Every structure is written in structure tokens, then in C-alpha cells.
Amino acid sequence: MAHLSARADTAYDNAYHHKLRGRLWGALSGTEYDERHDANEPPGFAYSNPFPPRDMRAGDERKLLVAAPEEPLLTHVVRDLQTERELNIGEMPFRVEDMSAFSPDVGEPGTRGTLETGTGLLVRIPPWRCDEYGIDHPGGDTAVFWRPEHTTEPLLNQLEANLDKKHGLFCPEYLPGPSDVEGELFDSYELIKTFAVPVQVTERETRTYVLSKWRFGYTVRDDDHRRHLNLALDCGLGERNSLGFGFVNVVEKQGPFGEPAPEVHGR
Amino acid sequence: MTEYAYADDSYDPVENRSEIVFCYDAVDANPNGNPLSGSNRPRIDPRTQQAVVTDVRLKRYLRDQLDDDGHGVYVRNVKNEAGNQSERWELLRDRLRGLDPDEWDLGDLDEDDEAALREEIFGEFLDDAADVRYFGATMSMDLQEKYEGFEDYLPDHFTGPVQFSPAKTIHPVTENEEYNSLTSVIATGSDKKQGGFDLDDHRIQYGFIAFHGLVDEHGAADTKLSREDVKRLDTLCWRAIKNQTISRSKVGQEPRLYLRVEYADEGYHLGGLTRDLAVDEDRSDPIENVRNVRDLTVDLTDLLARLERHADRIDRVRVAASNVLAASVDDEVLTAGVDTGQHGIYDALRERLGDGTVDVVDVYDEAGRTKPAAADD
């Protein structure tokens, strides 16, 4: 977690994704993680927005969370932010005041809790699966952004498939992935809102992404399920995590024996 | 009645001795740093290259888990809650203050009176300090002036009936020299350096750690250790490693095998059960190449043979094995079954000790029943 202070009176800039992504990839430049930049695979990190997300005055504090399943990756990011303490996220100028580390955990088996997608979830339905879900496809190779009228089934399928892929990349191969086990990742789904944001995906190109914010309720079934949910905390849910989408926080947690969990991070 | 028994018939005292084998492994972790080394390097036996984990480290995990579960804990992790140790100490002090010395004729106390006196002063404290019941504690109370003479009837420290020995890995380990740790980066990069500590980060690549523990039924009455407390160990050890190894240098540790042998005869135990564990070299990667539990097979031949030879002295064995642990006995390889709760280790134990003797611990099913509220029911 980076503890930031605003360097000027600034309006909150919702189009921060591209700039922040640039800084994080910059931190990984020249490292063993650099090549992931161009690989068409989940990048292995996820990050929050600078929060709380509202306009700020010079000196106001904000926080930024960066998560990854591989600690050395985070090490490079931390080194970069410590070496160059100015952090300009779009039109928002910050200074990195301090860094701290923690390991979020959904809890031991039996724990109930809620994950919230802090930065919006990006899920695209590939054209070849649209028929299966009864979704009208405009034609061509373009994927369809998930929307509420598509029902939760395709969304959950895509989320699981995506997490499966991340499991294959970042977890020991002898351990079962989300699709290898019985049971769902979540036991409740609350859609908070759907919204569209213009996102600069490259220097020249801006696209409008349709995102959704969710609260997912979970009950940890066993160690495998715990690992899957913790992987979501480390890698983000859904797609384009390198742009900051799909970052999830534990917002509620109740231990298996009724006592409230000692800590909930990220609020 | 032991020297320091208590007049409390509401709890079920421990009557059987237990011997514990508790194994967990560590991947890219520092299972027990040594602050005296100046760089918090993993403790490694310089001759055998086995990593060493102190009993203090394990007890810290167990205490923190007891604390998280809502049990009273006397020796607390300072970083968690500095206030509670003094609260418990105050509880003890208040008990003493409430004691009227004139009610006790110290020259004429029989065994029952002595037990009642101890219960009066320490009883509630022990009920409320689970870690002291297990591991004991040292404390000095000021028993001068009007309480002079009482010290002859009260313990000045509690000897823990549950003792773990320092553990070693069952194989030599290799230190991971150049580990780029987030912890060290953060600690040295901020302005909040702690003086005197070199915060370099050192880890071992892989270690399979075997702890040996003993529950002494004779010492149990001194701290009011109950049968329920001992049964709680069967889930506590496992969950403590699962839940308390979240910090960066401790992450990568997983419980692999838990075995509590409860003996039938008073004062009897086999001893040294962890020394019967070995790496099955024929079925494991060369030890310097082992990077995770899948590269290793643990040889349980000697352990099971020894238990079998003394089966008539064993009341029961409570056992839990990780479903990714492979073990071997003679020529047979033992692995997990298709369903949860099946493992070849369980069957091998049943074959040697009898079905009724072997009791598989369902950690998460059972843990809820040993929480403080359940224990009070």
C-alpha cells in the first residue's frame, strides 16, 4: 500500500488508468516481468484507484494498493515508488510518503465475507460464445461487453475461466484450479452499478469500456477455495487488470466461529 | 492429587499422556529467523545443514491462533494488543486483593484446603489464560506483609504440561541468498528504519519441518489443562500454521502431517517419534532439487513399525494429513484418496493399530466445537 499526499488542489480524475498503468509497467521495465507487457496474458498484478476517490486539496492523503501473487514483482514496484517519489496519475499529482506491506486473506475455511470490485469489472463475452448465451452479436471479431441483460451466467463463466488461467500461471500446477473443483466461487452476487468509461488503451486510441461494480458474497469451503479467492485478491477479477480493472477488496469478513475477523483491509 | 492441584470439578482433567508429531513445510520462507545473527538468517544447524525452528516460534503461532479464536491469552503478541496482558495480570492482582488472609489458617491446611486456596487465587486466571494452561508462564507475585507465608502454597510459576522441542527439517536445506524481499525493500526504503537490525531477507528454498510435542498428564493439573484443551491442539496446530503464517517472510508454510498418539498407560510414552521420520530418497527428487511438497516422499516405515510394536499401549491416534503429502511405508506409497478424509496414511495406521484406535481429525469441522463458547456449554 502506498500512502500518498496530493501535491496540489486537484479534481479527481476518473481517467487515471492509462497513466498509472504506465508507471507500473515502467517500474517493471528491464526486469524479468517486462516481457509480460506484450504477452497477451494476465499481467499478474492488480491495483486500486487512488482512494478515497474525491477531489482533493494539497496535502490530502490518498492510498493506492498494488497486489500481486509474486512478491518480487511487488518489490520492483516498491523500489520504483521509493526511488521516484513523485507520482503523477493523469492530472492528479501525488507524492509517495510511505509504503507498507500486508497480505490480505479471505480467511480460513468456514469464513464468510464479501469482496467488492473497487475499480469496476471488465468482462467480455467472446463472439463464439454469444450464441450459447443467447446474446445478439453485431458480427465480426469484437467481443461483447457484459451487461446486466445478459444475466449472470456468462459473467460468472468468464470470471471463472479467467481465474483458471491465472491459476495456471501463478499457482503450483499440482493444485486444482477454480474449474477443477465443485462449487461456485461466490455464493451471492449483488450488482451495484454498470457504467461506461472512456479508457485510453494506447497513445492513439481511446475506447469506451462497459464496467460493472459488484459485491460478491463468499463462504470459504476449503483450502482450495481459499487459494482461489486469495488469487482474485492478488491478481484481480476479470480482464485488463493491468489497466486497473477488477481490483477486489475484502469489505466484510466473519470468522468461521462467529467472531468478526480481526482486520479488513482496503476500505 | 498433584502438588499444585485446584479445587475445580467443573473441568475434565487430562488423564492420558500424548505424544505429538506435527510436520509442516516451508517454501521460500524464513520459518524461524535468528535475530542474534544480525541479519535474521534462518537458523541452520552448521554441521547437518538442517533448518531449526524453535519451540518458541511454534508456541507464538499457537498463542496467536488462540487469541484470534477468542480464547484468553496471557502472553500476547505485543504488536496485536499491548493492553491485554496487563488486563490479565490485573485480574490476578485483583484476585489477590480480594483474598482475606484471616480466612486461611496457614498452619492447618489439608490438601483440599490448599487446592481451594489455589483455586481462589489462580483458578479464574487459568480459566481465562488458555496459553498458560498449555505452555505455562513465569510470574512473580508480591506476597509480602499480610500475605507472607502464602507463597508456600502457591506456585511462583506455571510449568506448561504441553512441551514442544525445537524442530529440525528432516533433510539439509539450501538458503536462498538473493531473495528480493518486499519486506526488506519497504523496511530499508522508508524513513522508519529500526536501529541495529540488518533487514536483509533470507529464506530457505524448501524445508519439511517436524515438531515433537508431549502432553504430560501429571503436570496438567498444575495449570488446569483439560481434555478439551488437548483435543483443541488437534485443530489448533493445523489452523495456526494456515492462518498465522501470512506475513511476508512466513508465507509459504503449510501443515502436512499431524499425529497425536494418546497412550493408555500412565507415565508411558515412546519418545522421539519425529526421529523415525525420514526422506524416502528413492521416491524423492535429490534433496537439493526439492522445491515443493510434490518433490518429496516422506518415509514413515520406522514410525509406523514402532507404533505397531507398542499398539497395546496406545489408546488412540488422532491424525490429519495434507492431501498433497506423499508418504511411503516399506514398498507402499501412501497418497490421498479421491474423497476428502481419505489418505493412505490413515489406512496404514488402521492396519497396524486397529480401526477403532485411529481417529481422523476433520480440522475445520471440529475446530468450531472447541471455541470458547462451546467449551463453556
XYZ file of C-alpha atoms in Angstrom:
644
model
C 0.000 0.000 0.000
C 1.350 3.377 -0.988
C 0.449 6.289 1.243
C 0.148 9.348 -0.955
C -0.245 13.038 -0.378
C -1.692 15.335 -3.006
C 0.804 17.929 -4.249
C -1.859 20.375 -5.413
C -5.547 21.132 -5.211
C -6.925 18.740 -7.797
C -10.176 17.419 -9.157
C -10.390 13.643 -9.050
C -9.537 12.273 -12.474
C -11.503 9.153 -13.344
C -9.425 8.573 -16.458
C -6.348 7.653 -14.467
C -5.956 4.100 -15.744
C -3.570 4.638 -18.597
C -1.137 6.838 -16.655
C -0.996 4.622 -13.619
C -0.509 1.560 -15.780
C 2.383 3.323 -17.485
C 4.098 3.975 -14.181
C 3.705 0.376 -13.013
C 4.990 -1.118 -16.244
C 7.799 1.419 -16.068
C 8.714 0.024 -12.668
C 8.906 -3.435 -14.205
C 10.905 -2.271 -17.171
C 14.160 -4.186 -17.506
C 13.049 -6.837 -15.027
C 12.007 -10.421 -15.610
C 8.391 -9.211 -15.680
C 8.932 -6.786 -18.529
C 8.048 -9.297 -21.223
C 4.578 -9.719 -19.815
C 3.838 -6.246 -21.097
C 3.449 -7.555 -24.616
C 2.244 -11.042 -23.802
C -1.453 -11.450 -24.269
C -1.891 -12.886 -20.809
C -2.966 -11.675 -17.391
C -0.146 -9.439 -16.126
C -0.039 -10.900 -12.623
C -0.826 -7.735 -10.771
C -3.816 -5.597 -9.983
C -4.211 -2.225 -8.377
C -6.783 0.034 -6.853
C -7.702 3.562 -7.740
C -6.195 6.262 -5.550
C -8.771 6.225 -2.779
C -10.921 7.679 -1.402
C -11.901 8.903 -4.873
C -12.902 12.517 -4.470
C -11.497 15.951 -5.201
C -8.545 16.865 -3.045
C -6.638 19.797 -1.638
C -2.867 19.957 -1.462
C -1.650 17.768 1.382
C -4.717 15.498 1.434
C -3.937 11.855 1.926
C -4.823 9.129 -0.526
C -3.907 5.479 -0.691
C -3.078 3.177 -3.533
C -2.993 -0.612 -3.314
C -0.970 -2.784 -5.640
C -1.397 -6.546 -5.401
C 0.405 -9.475 -6.992
C 0.844 -13.163 -6.297
C 4.576 -12.890 -6.890
C 6.388 -10.900 -4.268
C 9.441 -9.973 -6.359
C 7.130 -8.158 -8.783
C 5.856 -6.011 -5.942
C 9.433 -5.442 -4.861
C 10.231 -3.752 -8.168
C 7.147 -1.567 -7.876
C 8.025 -0.574 -4.322
C 11.622 0.214 -5.263
C 10.432 2.408 -8.099
C 7.967 4.306 -5.946
C 10.603 4.783 -3.265
C 13.242 5.977 -5.691
C 10.974 8.350 -7.556
C 8.510 9.657 -5.029
C 6.581 11.868 -7.407
C 3.590 10.000 -8.735
C 1.532 11.742 -11.360
C -1.615 9.839 -12.105
C -3.176 11.611 -15.038
C -3.979 15.085 -13.821
C -3.505 14.113 -10.187
C -0.035 14.903 -8.769
C 0.940 12.933 -5.670
C 3.978 12.307 -3.556
C 4.611 8.833 -2.157
C 5.020 9.398 1.565
C 5.322 5.842 2.797
C 4.834 2.233 1.811
C 3.513 -0.639 3.843
C 3.010 -4.318 3.137
C 0.293 -6.726 4.125
C -1.128 -9.978 2.919
C -4.888 -9.929 2.600
C -6.627 -13.227 3.129
C -10.247 -14.200 2.662
C -9.980 -16.344 5.781
C -9.837 -19.963 6.789
C -12.493 -22.468 5.700
C -15.859 -21.518 7.122
C -15.181 -17.782 6.915
C -17.962 -15.757 5.322
C -17.249 -12.465 3.707
C -17.817 -10.058 0.895
C -15.491 -8.998 -1.876
C -16.149 -5.737 -3.634
C -14.802 -4.866 -7.045
C -13.353 -1.486 -6.212
C -12.441 -0.343 -9.707
C -15.099 -1.953 -11.867
C -15.114 -5.311 -13.504
C -14.413 -5.777 -17.184
C -15.881 -8.913 -18.691
C -16.160 -9.526 -22.385
C -18.093 -12.333 -23.963
C -16.172 -13.737 -26.919
C -18.192 -13.825 -30.163
C -18.113 -17.616 -30.391
C -19.879 -17.948 -27.082
C -22.615 -15.381 -27.706
C -24.952 -17.934 -29.291
C -24.590 -20.212 -26.333
C -25.737 -17.431 -24.030
C -28.433 -16.128 -26.398
C -26.646 -12.819 -26.840
C -27.051 -10.880 -30.069
C -23.697 -10.324 -31.630
C -23.085 -7.453 -34.024
C -20.784 -9.618 -36.134
C -17.058 -9.585 -36.635
C -14.462 -10.453 -34.042
C -15.470 -7.866 -31.498
C -16.220 -9.155 -28.043
C -19.388 -8.016 -26.323
C -19.096 -6.220 -23.004
C -21.131 -7.915 -20.353
C -24.274 -6.032 -19.399
C -26.996 -6.844 -16.874
C -29.437 -8.052 -19.553
C -27.015 -10.866 -20.392
C -27.746 -12.430 -16.951
C -25.087 -13.524 -14.513
C -24.348 -16.881 -16.147
C -21.945 -15.675 -18.850
C -20.350 -13.253 -16.414
C -19.605 -15.968 -13.888
C -18.396 -18.387 -16.540
C -15.992 -15.796 -17.903
C -14.781 -14.862 -14.429
C -14.072 -18.482 -13.602
C -12.335 -19.130 -16.910
C -10.211 -16.039 -16.402
C -9.264 -17.022 -12.865
C -8.490 -20.520 -14.106
C -5.967 -19.039 -16.465
C -4.369 -17.004 -13.701
C -4.285 -20.084 -11.503
C -2.409 -21.903 -14.235
C 0.114 -19.077 -14.433
C 0.702 -18.317 -10.777
C -0.208 -21.346 -8.635
C 1.532 -24.728 -8.328
C 0.374 -26.939 -11.149
C -0.490 -29.843 -8.859
C -3.186 -27.833 -7.112
C -6.693 -27.767 -8.592
C -7.897 -24.561 -10.241
C -11.348 -23.000 -9.843
C -12.914 -25.113 -12.602
C -11.355 -28.326 -11.253
C -13.349 -28.228 -8.061
C -17.030 -28.481 -7.302
C -18.810 -25.427 -6.055
C -19.002 -21.815 -7.127
C -16.518 -19.086 -6.331
C -19.199 -16.951 -4.746
C -22.498 -17.601 -3.084
C -24.140 -14.244 -3.682
C -23.903 -11.546 -6.311
C -25.038 -8.004 -5.844
C -24.718 -5.693 -8.819
C -24.050 -2.184 -7.550
C -23.953 -0.414 -10.877
C -22.975 -0.645 -14.512
C -21.113 2.235 -16.059
C -19.111 3.146 -19.106
C -15.736 4.868 -19.053
C -13.568 6.146 -21.847
C -10.193 4.484 -21.491
C -7.050 5.381 -23.294
C -5.720 1.968 -24.244
C -2.776 3.170 -26.298
C -1.268 6.545 -27.063
C -3.553 6.962 -30.036
C -6.622 5.023 -29.138
C -9.396 5.619 -26.647
C -12.194 3.118 -26.200
C -15.313 3.096 -24.143
C -15.431 0.181 -21.745
C -18.579 -1.041 -20.066
C -17.780 -1.961 -16.490
C -19.768 -3.191 -13.545
C -19.297 -2.951 -9.804
C -20.217 -5.899 -7.661
C -20.373 -7.202 -4.180
C -19.673 -10.931 -4.133
C -20.536 -12.896 -1.030
C -18.422 -15.957 -0.265
C -18.110 -18.746 2.232
C -14.690 -20.377 2.165
C -15.294 -24.096 1.578
C -11.794 -25.468 1.906
C -8.144 -24.657 1.306
C -8.531 -24.799 -2.473
C -11.383 -22.323 -2.436
C -9.380 -20.093 -0.088
C -6.479 -20.109 -2.549
C -8.779 -19.273 -5.469
C -10.320 -16.309 -3.706
C -6.943 -15.079 -2.477
C -5.698 -15.312 -6.053
C -8.525 -12.974 -7.038
C -7.291 -10.545 -4.373
C -3.757 -10.747 -5.755
C -4.463 -10.735 -9.498
C -7.830 -9.011 -9.796
C -11.005 -10.455 -11.274
C -11.937 -10.289 -14.925
C -9.930 -8.710 -17.687
C -7.500 -5.872 -18.267
C -6.138 -5.910 -14.744
C -3.091 -4.047 -15.993
C -5.408 -1.120 -16.661
C -6.579 -1.303 -13.075
C -9.877 -3.088 -13.621
C -11.164 -5.891 -11.449
C -9.288 -4.942 -8.295
C -11.087 -6.525 -5.370
C -11.144 -5.773 -1.672
C -12.386 -7.779 1.249
C -15.020 -5.458 2.700
C -16.607 -7.788 5.227
C -15.309 -10.890 6.897
C -16.763 -13.057 9.615
C -14.605 -15.851 11.003
C -15.917 -19.408 10.894
C -16.879 -19.454 14.517
C -18.893 -16.274 14.559
C -16.281 -13.799 15.675
C -15.576 -10.823 13.442
C -12.306 -11.130 11.610
C -9.515 -9.054 13.083
C -8.900 -6.930 10.043
C -10.495 -5.912 6.807
C -8.180 -4.005 4.516
C -8.689 -1.646 1.723
C -11.650 0.491 2.737
C -3.643 -35.142 43.567
C -0.508 -33.398 42.349
C 1.395 -30.837 44.305
C -0.474 -27.922 42.804
C -3.989 -29.158 42.141
C -7.051 -26.934 42.054
C -10.436 -27.238 43.685
C -12.436 -27.044 40.491
C -14.512 -30.057 39.489
C -16.117 -28.290 36.556
C -13.406 -29.280 34.104
C -12.357 -32.629 32.784
C -8.701 -33.137 33.716
C -6.225 -34.776 31.383
C -5.539 -38.389 32.317
C -3.610 -39.721 29.345
C -0.192 -38.785 28.129
C 0.017 -37.751 24.491
C 2.915 -37.555 22.120
C 2.616 -35.275 19.120
C 4.249 -35.302 15.706
C 3.475 -32.136 13.831
C 5.015 -31.518 10.419
C 4.721 -28.529 8.173
C 6.776 -27.346 5.273
C 8.184 -24.027 4.188
C 8.692 -22.885 0.609
C 10.827 -19.789 0.040
C 10.280 -18.757 3.621
C 12.183 -17.991 6.752
C 10.446 -20.389 9.138
C 12.463 -19.130 12.079
C 14.817 -16.231 11.786
C 17.578 -15.675 14.252
C 17.671 -12.027 15.333
C 21.016 -12.632 17.064
C 22.638 -13.378 13.739
C 22.341 -9.731 12.811
C 20.617 -10.432 9.544
C 17.761 -12.589 10.770
C 19.027 -15.527 8.773
C 17.159 -18.816 9.036
C 18.519 -20.904 11.884
C 20.512 -23.712 10.368
C 22.496 -26.418 12.130
C 26.005 -25.696 10.810
C 27.001 -29.354 10.821
C 23.942 -31.053 9.352
C 22.547 -28.071 7.406
C 19.110 -28.832 8.794
C 16.946 -25.757 9.393
C 15.951 -25.294 13.015
C 12.648 -23.916 14.256
C 12.399 -23.156 17.946
C 9.520 -24.247 20.117
C 9.072 -20.558 20.945
C 8.249 -19.856 17.302
C 5.611 -22.600 17.210
C 4.121 -21.510 20.512
C 3.881 -17.967 19.173
C 1.782 -19.256 16.259
C -0.388 -21.257 18.626
C -0.881 -18.359 21.035
C -1.816 -16.008 18.212
C -4.346 -18.514 16.895
C -5.829 -18.952 20.385
C -6.089 -15.196 20.572
C -7.790 -14.950 17.177
C -10.216 -17.672 18.190
C -11.275 -15.620 21.179
C -9.583 -17.603 23.915
C -7.945 -15.690 26.697
C -4.216 -15.434 26.155
C -1.780 -14.154 28.781
C 1.395 -13.886 26.723
C 0.247 -11.796 23.839
C 1.852 -10.638 20.697
C 2.797 -7.086 21.556
C 2.029 -5.826 18.102
C -1.537 -7.083 18.331
C -2.831 -5.906 21.633
C -0.440 -4.495 24.126
C -3.162 -3.902 26.679
C -4.426 -7.364 27.296
C -1.518 -8.863 29.085
C -1.806 -6.240 31.763
C -5.565 -6.827 31.916
C -4.955 -10.444 32.740
C -2.244 -9.538 35.170
C -4.677 -7.140 36.797
C -7.202 -9.927 37.045
C -4.686 -11.903 39.009
C -3.820 -8.956 41.213
C -7.477 -8.309 41.935
C -7.939 -11.928 42.962
C -5.159 -11.492 45.430
C -6.589 -8.247 46.728
C -9.926 -9.949 47.277
C -8.277 -12.565 49.445
C -8.767 -12.176 53.174
C -5.660 -13.655 54.825
C -7.546 -14.127 58.074
C -9.813 -16.682 56.419
C -6.917 -19.047 55.903
C -5.202 -20.765 58.792
C -1.938 -21.471 57.039
C -0.698 -23.811 59.702
C -3.682 -26.094 59.343
C -4.423 -26.575 55.661
C -5.134 -30.046 54.384
C -4.756 -30.977 50.717
C -8.298 -29.927 49.875
C -7.826 -26.571 51.592
C -4.626 -25.973 49.679
C -6.389 -26.784 46.422
C -9.194 -24.397 47.388
C -6.670 -21.642 48.131
C -5.008 -22.081 44.763
C -8.374 -22.094 43.045
C -9.307 -18.915 44.872
C -6.259 -17.056 43.610
C -5.225 -18.668 40.336
C -8.315 -20.590 39.247
C -10.094 -17.864 37.356
C -6.848 -16.613 35.878
C -6.057 -20.032 34.433
C -9.610 -20.427 33.127
C -9.045 -17.188 31.288
C -5.482 -17.743 30.014
C -5.518 -20.690 27.635
C -1.860 -20.328 26.717
C -0.780 -20.626 30.351
C -2.777 -23.846 30.651
C -0.804 -25.236 27.704
C 2.635 -23.730 27.957
C 2.907 -22.311 31.457
C 4.203 -18.868 32.390
C 6.604 -17.283 34.762
C 5.243 -14.670 37.086
C 6.192 -13.283 40.424
C 3.627 -12.049 42.842
C 4.357 -9.781 45.730
C 3.392 -11.864 48.715
C 4.969 -9.802 51.419
C 3.423 -8.364 54.560
C -0.115 -9.571 55.110
C 0.269 -12.408 52.580
C 3.541 -13.633 53.980
C 3.554 -17.416 54.125
C 1.042 -17.839 51.282
C 3.863 -18.321 48.818
C 4.478 -21.775 50.288
C 1.114 -22.908 48.959
C 1.167 -21.161 45.604
C 3.289 -21.819 42.551
C 5.614 -18.958 41.603
C 5.470 -20.098 38.025
C 3.362 -22.431 35.937
C 5.148 -25.271 34.222
C 3.389 -25.966 30.952
C 2.191 -29.539 30.593
C 2.407 -29.186 26.801
C 6.007 -29.086 25.717
C 7.382 -28.915 22.208
C 11.035 -29.485 21.430
C 12.898 -27.340 18.924
C 12.282 -28.803 15.487
C 14.561 -29.583 12.614
C 13.892 -30.232 8.993
C 14.186 -33.908 8.131
C 16.774 -33.017 5.487
C 19.507 -30.435 4.814
C 18.265 -27.136 3.424
C 19.610 -24.580 0.992
C 19.447 -20.916 1.755
C 18.021 -18.669 -0.905
C 20.693 -15.998 -0.904
C 19.432 -13.361 -3.250
C 15.798 -13.140 -2.365
C 14.429 -9.745 -3.297
C 12.086 -9.274 -0.481
C 9.313 -6.786 -0.356
C 9.696 -6.668 3.389
C 13.310 -5.630 3.242
C 12.662 -3.131 0.494
C 9.956 -1.471 2.478
C 11.819 -1.569 5.746
C 15.021 -0.115 4.406
C 13.445 2.236 1.919
C 11.263 4.206 4.268
C 12.492 6.643 6.852
C 11.416 4.353 9.645
C 14.446 2.157 9.989
C 14.853 0.303 13.212
C 18.318 0.794 14.566
C 20.533 -2.225 14.998
C 18.751 -4.545 12.627
C 20.059 -5.503 9.302
C 16.886 -6.117 7.374
C 18.299 -8.281 4.649
C 15.908 -11.026 3.824
C 16.986 -14.642 3.820
C 14.906 -17.685 3.169
C 15.303 -21.377 2.715
C 14.244 -22.883 -0.577
C 12.370 -25.780 0.956
C 12.101 -27.329 4.392
C 9.990 -30.153 5.783
C 9.859 -29.380 9.487
C 8.972 -31.944 12.147
C 7.979 -30.868 15.641
C 7.845 -33.231 18.572
C 5.473 -32.468 21.418
C 4.427 -34.059 24.649
C 1.353 -33.573 26.813
C 2.260 -34.556 30.357
C -0.781 -35.788 32.222
C 0.953 -35.274 35.560
C 1.668 -31.605 35.046
C -1.779 -30.964 33.563
C -3.493 -30.423 36.910
C -0.974 -27.694 37.790
C -2.392 -25.473 35.060
C -5.934 -26.910 34.854
C -5.272 -28.295 31.385
C -8.448 -30.109 30.343
C -9.104 -32.956 27.934
C -10.908 -30.404 25.796
C -7.724 -28.306 25.694
C -5.722 -31.290 24.471
C -8.330 -32.109 21.840
C -8.146 -28.500 20.715
C -4.471 -28.987 19.862
C -5.601 -31.373 17.112
C -7.104 -28.466 15.187
C -5.113 -25.590 16.664
C -1.692 -26.633 15.349
C -3.052 -27.090 11.846
C -5.009 -23.853 11.763
C -2.216 -21.863 13.375
C 0.133 -22.668 10.507
C -2.632 -21.994 7.999
C -3.618 -18.662 9.498
C -0.617 -17.230 11.301
C 1.941 -17.533 8.519
C 0.558 -14.678 6.484
C 3.411 -12.201 6.982
C 5.774 -11.980 4.029
C 8.698 -13.906 5.472
C 6.451 -16.587 6.927
C 4.169 -17.092 3.948
C 4.636 -20.361 2.077
C 4.217 -22.635 5.075
C 1.612 -25.383 5.106
C 0.722 -28.071 7.629
C 1.391 -31.542 6.239
C 1.007 -34.142 8.965
C -0.364 -34.138 12.485
C -0.320 -37.166 14.716
C -1.264 -37.259 18.373
C -0.660 -40.600 19.979
C -2.656 -40.910 23.176
C -1.206 -43.598 25.427
C -3.203 -45.961 27.582
C -0.751 -46.385 30.438
C 0.087 -43.724 32.945
C 3.543 -42.247 32.696
C 4.341 -44.013 29.440
C 5.355 -42.685 26.092
C 7.559 -43.932 23.307
C 9.502 -40.713 22.847
C 11.343 -39.263 19.895
C 8.722 -40.146 17.302
C 9.925 -37.453 14.920
C 13.301 -39.171 14.713
C 11.529 -42.030 12.949
C 10.649 -39.771 10.031
C 12.907 -39.738 7.005
C 13.023 -38.644 3.406
C 12.315 -41.549 1.063
C 15.277 -40.855 -1.151
C 14.280 -43.374 -3.811
C 10.961 -41.650 -4.331
C 12.019 -38.039 -3.831
C 13.940 -35.672 -6.039
C 17.552 -35.175 -4.932
C 17.109 -33.123 -1.799
C 18.879 -30.062 -3.211
C 16.291 -30.005 -6.015
C 13.202 -30.249 -3.812
C 11.167 -27.062 -4.195
C 7.724 -28.118 -3.027
C 5.918 -30.943 -1.305
C 5.309 -32.755 -4.600
C 9.023 -33.347 -4.999
C 9.201 -35.213 -1.707
C 8.026 -38.525 -0.260
C 8.254 -38.923 3.489
C 9.267 -42.350 4.726
C 7.009 -43.424 7.604
C 8.220 -47.031 7.756
C 10.034 -46.745 11.083
C 7.346 -44.608 12.682
C 4.522 -46.987 11.863
C 6.565 -50.065 12.763
C 7.367 -48.576 16.138
C 3.747 -47.654 16.830
C 2.665 -51.152 15.796
C 5.121 -52.789 18.189
C 3.571 -50.838 21.054
C -0.025 -50.929 19.861
C -1.246 -52.403 23.140
C -0.090 -49.291 24.983
C -1.841 -46.885 22.613
C -5.376 -45.774 23.337
C -5.888 -43.868 20.144
C -4.166 -41.917 17.434
C -5.628 -38.686 16.131
C -4.273 -37.936 12.685
C -4.559 -35.373 9.891
C -2.593 -35.440 6.646
C -2.457 -32.932 3.823
C -3.987 -34.236 0.617
C -0.826 -33.391 -1.313
C 1.501 -35.242 1.035
C 3.005 -38.467 -0.272
C 4.402 -40.926 2.233
C 5.794 -44.406 1.991
C 5.789 -47.422 4.255
C 8.038 -50.277 3.201
C 7.305 -50.586 -0.522
C 3.936 -48.941 -0.470
C 3.327 -45.320 -1.437
C 0.553 -43.642 0.512
C -1.344 -40.758 -1.022
C -4.700 -39.046 -0.589
C -7.855 -40.754 -1.805
C -10.458 -39.284 -4.107
C -12.675 -38.072 -1.296
C -11.709 -35.660 1.419
C -10.891 -37.570 4.554
C -9.140 -40.401 2.742
C -5.414 -40.882 2.864
C -3.255 -43.975 2.617
C -1.586 -42.900 5.865
C -4.889 -43.342 7.702
C -5.376 -46.833 6.271
C -1.815 -47.846 7.098
C -2.327 -46.728 10.693
C -5.641 -48.620 10.888
C -3.959 -51.774 9.611
C -1.307 -51.609 12.278
C -3.225 -50.271 15.249
C -6.806 -51.332 14.599
C -9.766 -49.442 13.154
C -11.075 -48.224 16.470
C -7.742 -46.739 17.512
C -7.325 -44.386 14.577
C -9.349 -41.232 14.560
C -9.030 -38.893 11.563
C -9.280 -35.223 12.526
C -11.588 -33.168 10.356
C -9.882 -29.911 11.253
C -12.493 -27.404 10.189
C -15.469 -29.462 11.240
C -14.008 -29.963 14.667
C -12.459 -26.549 15.294
C -15.824 -24.887 15.848
C -16.606 -27.263 18.677
C -13.509 -26.227 20.618
C -14.181 -22.498 20.511
C -14.538 -20.764 23.888
C -18.361 -20.660 23.859
C -18.597 -24.366 23.013
C -16.185 -25.210 25.791
C -18.409 -23.329 28.219
C -21.568 -25.186 27.167
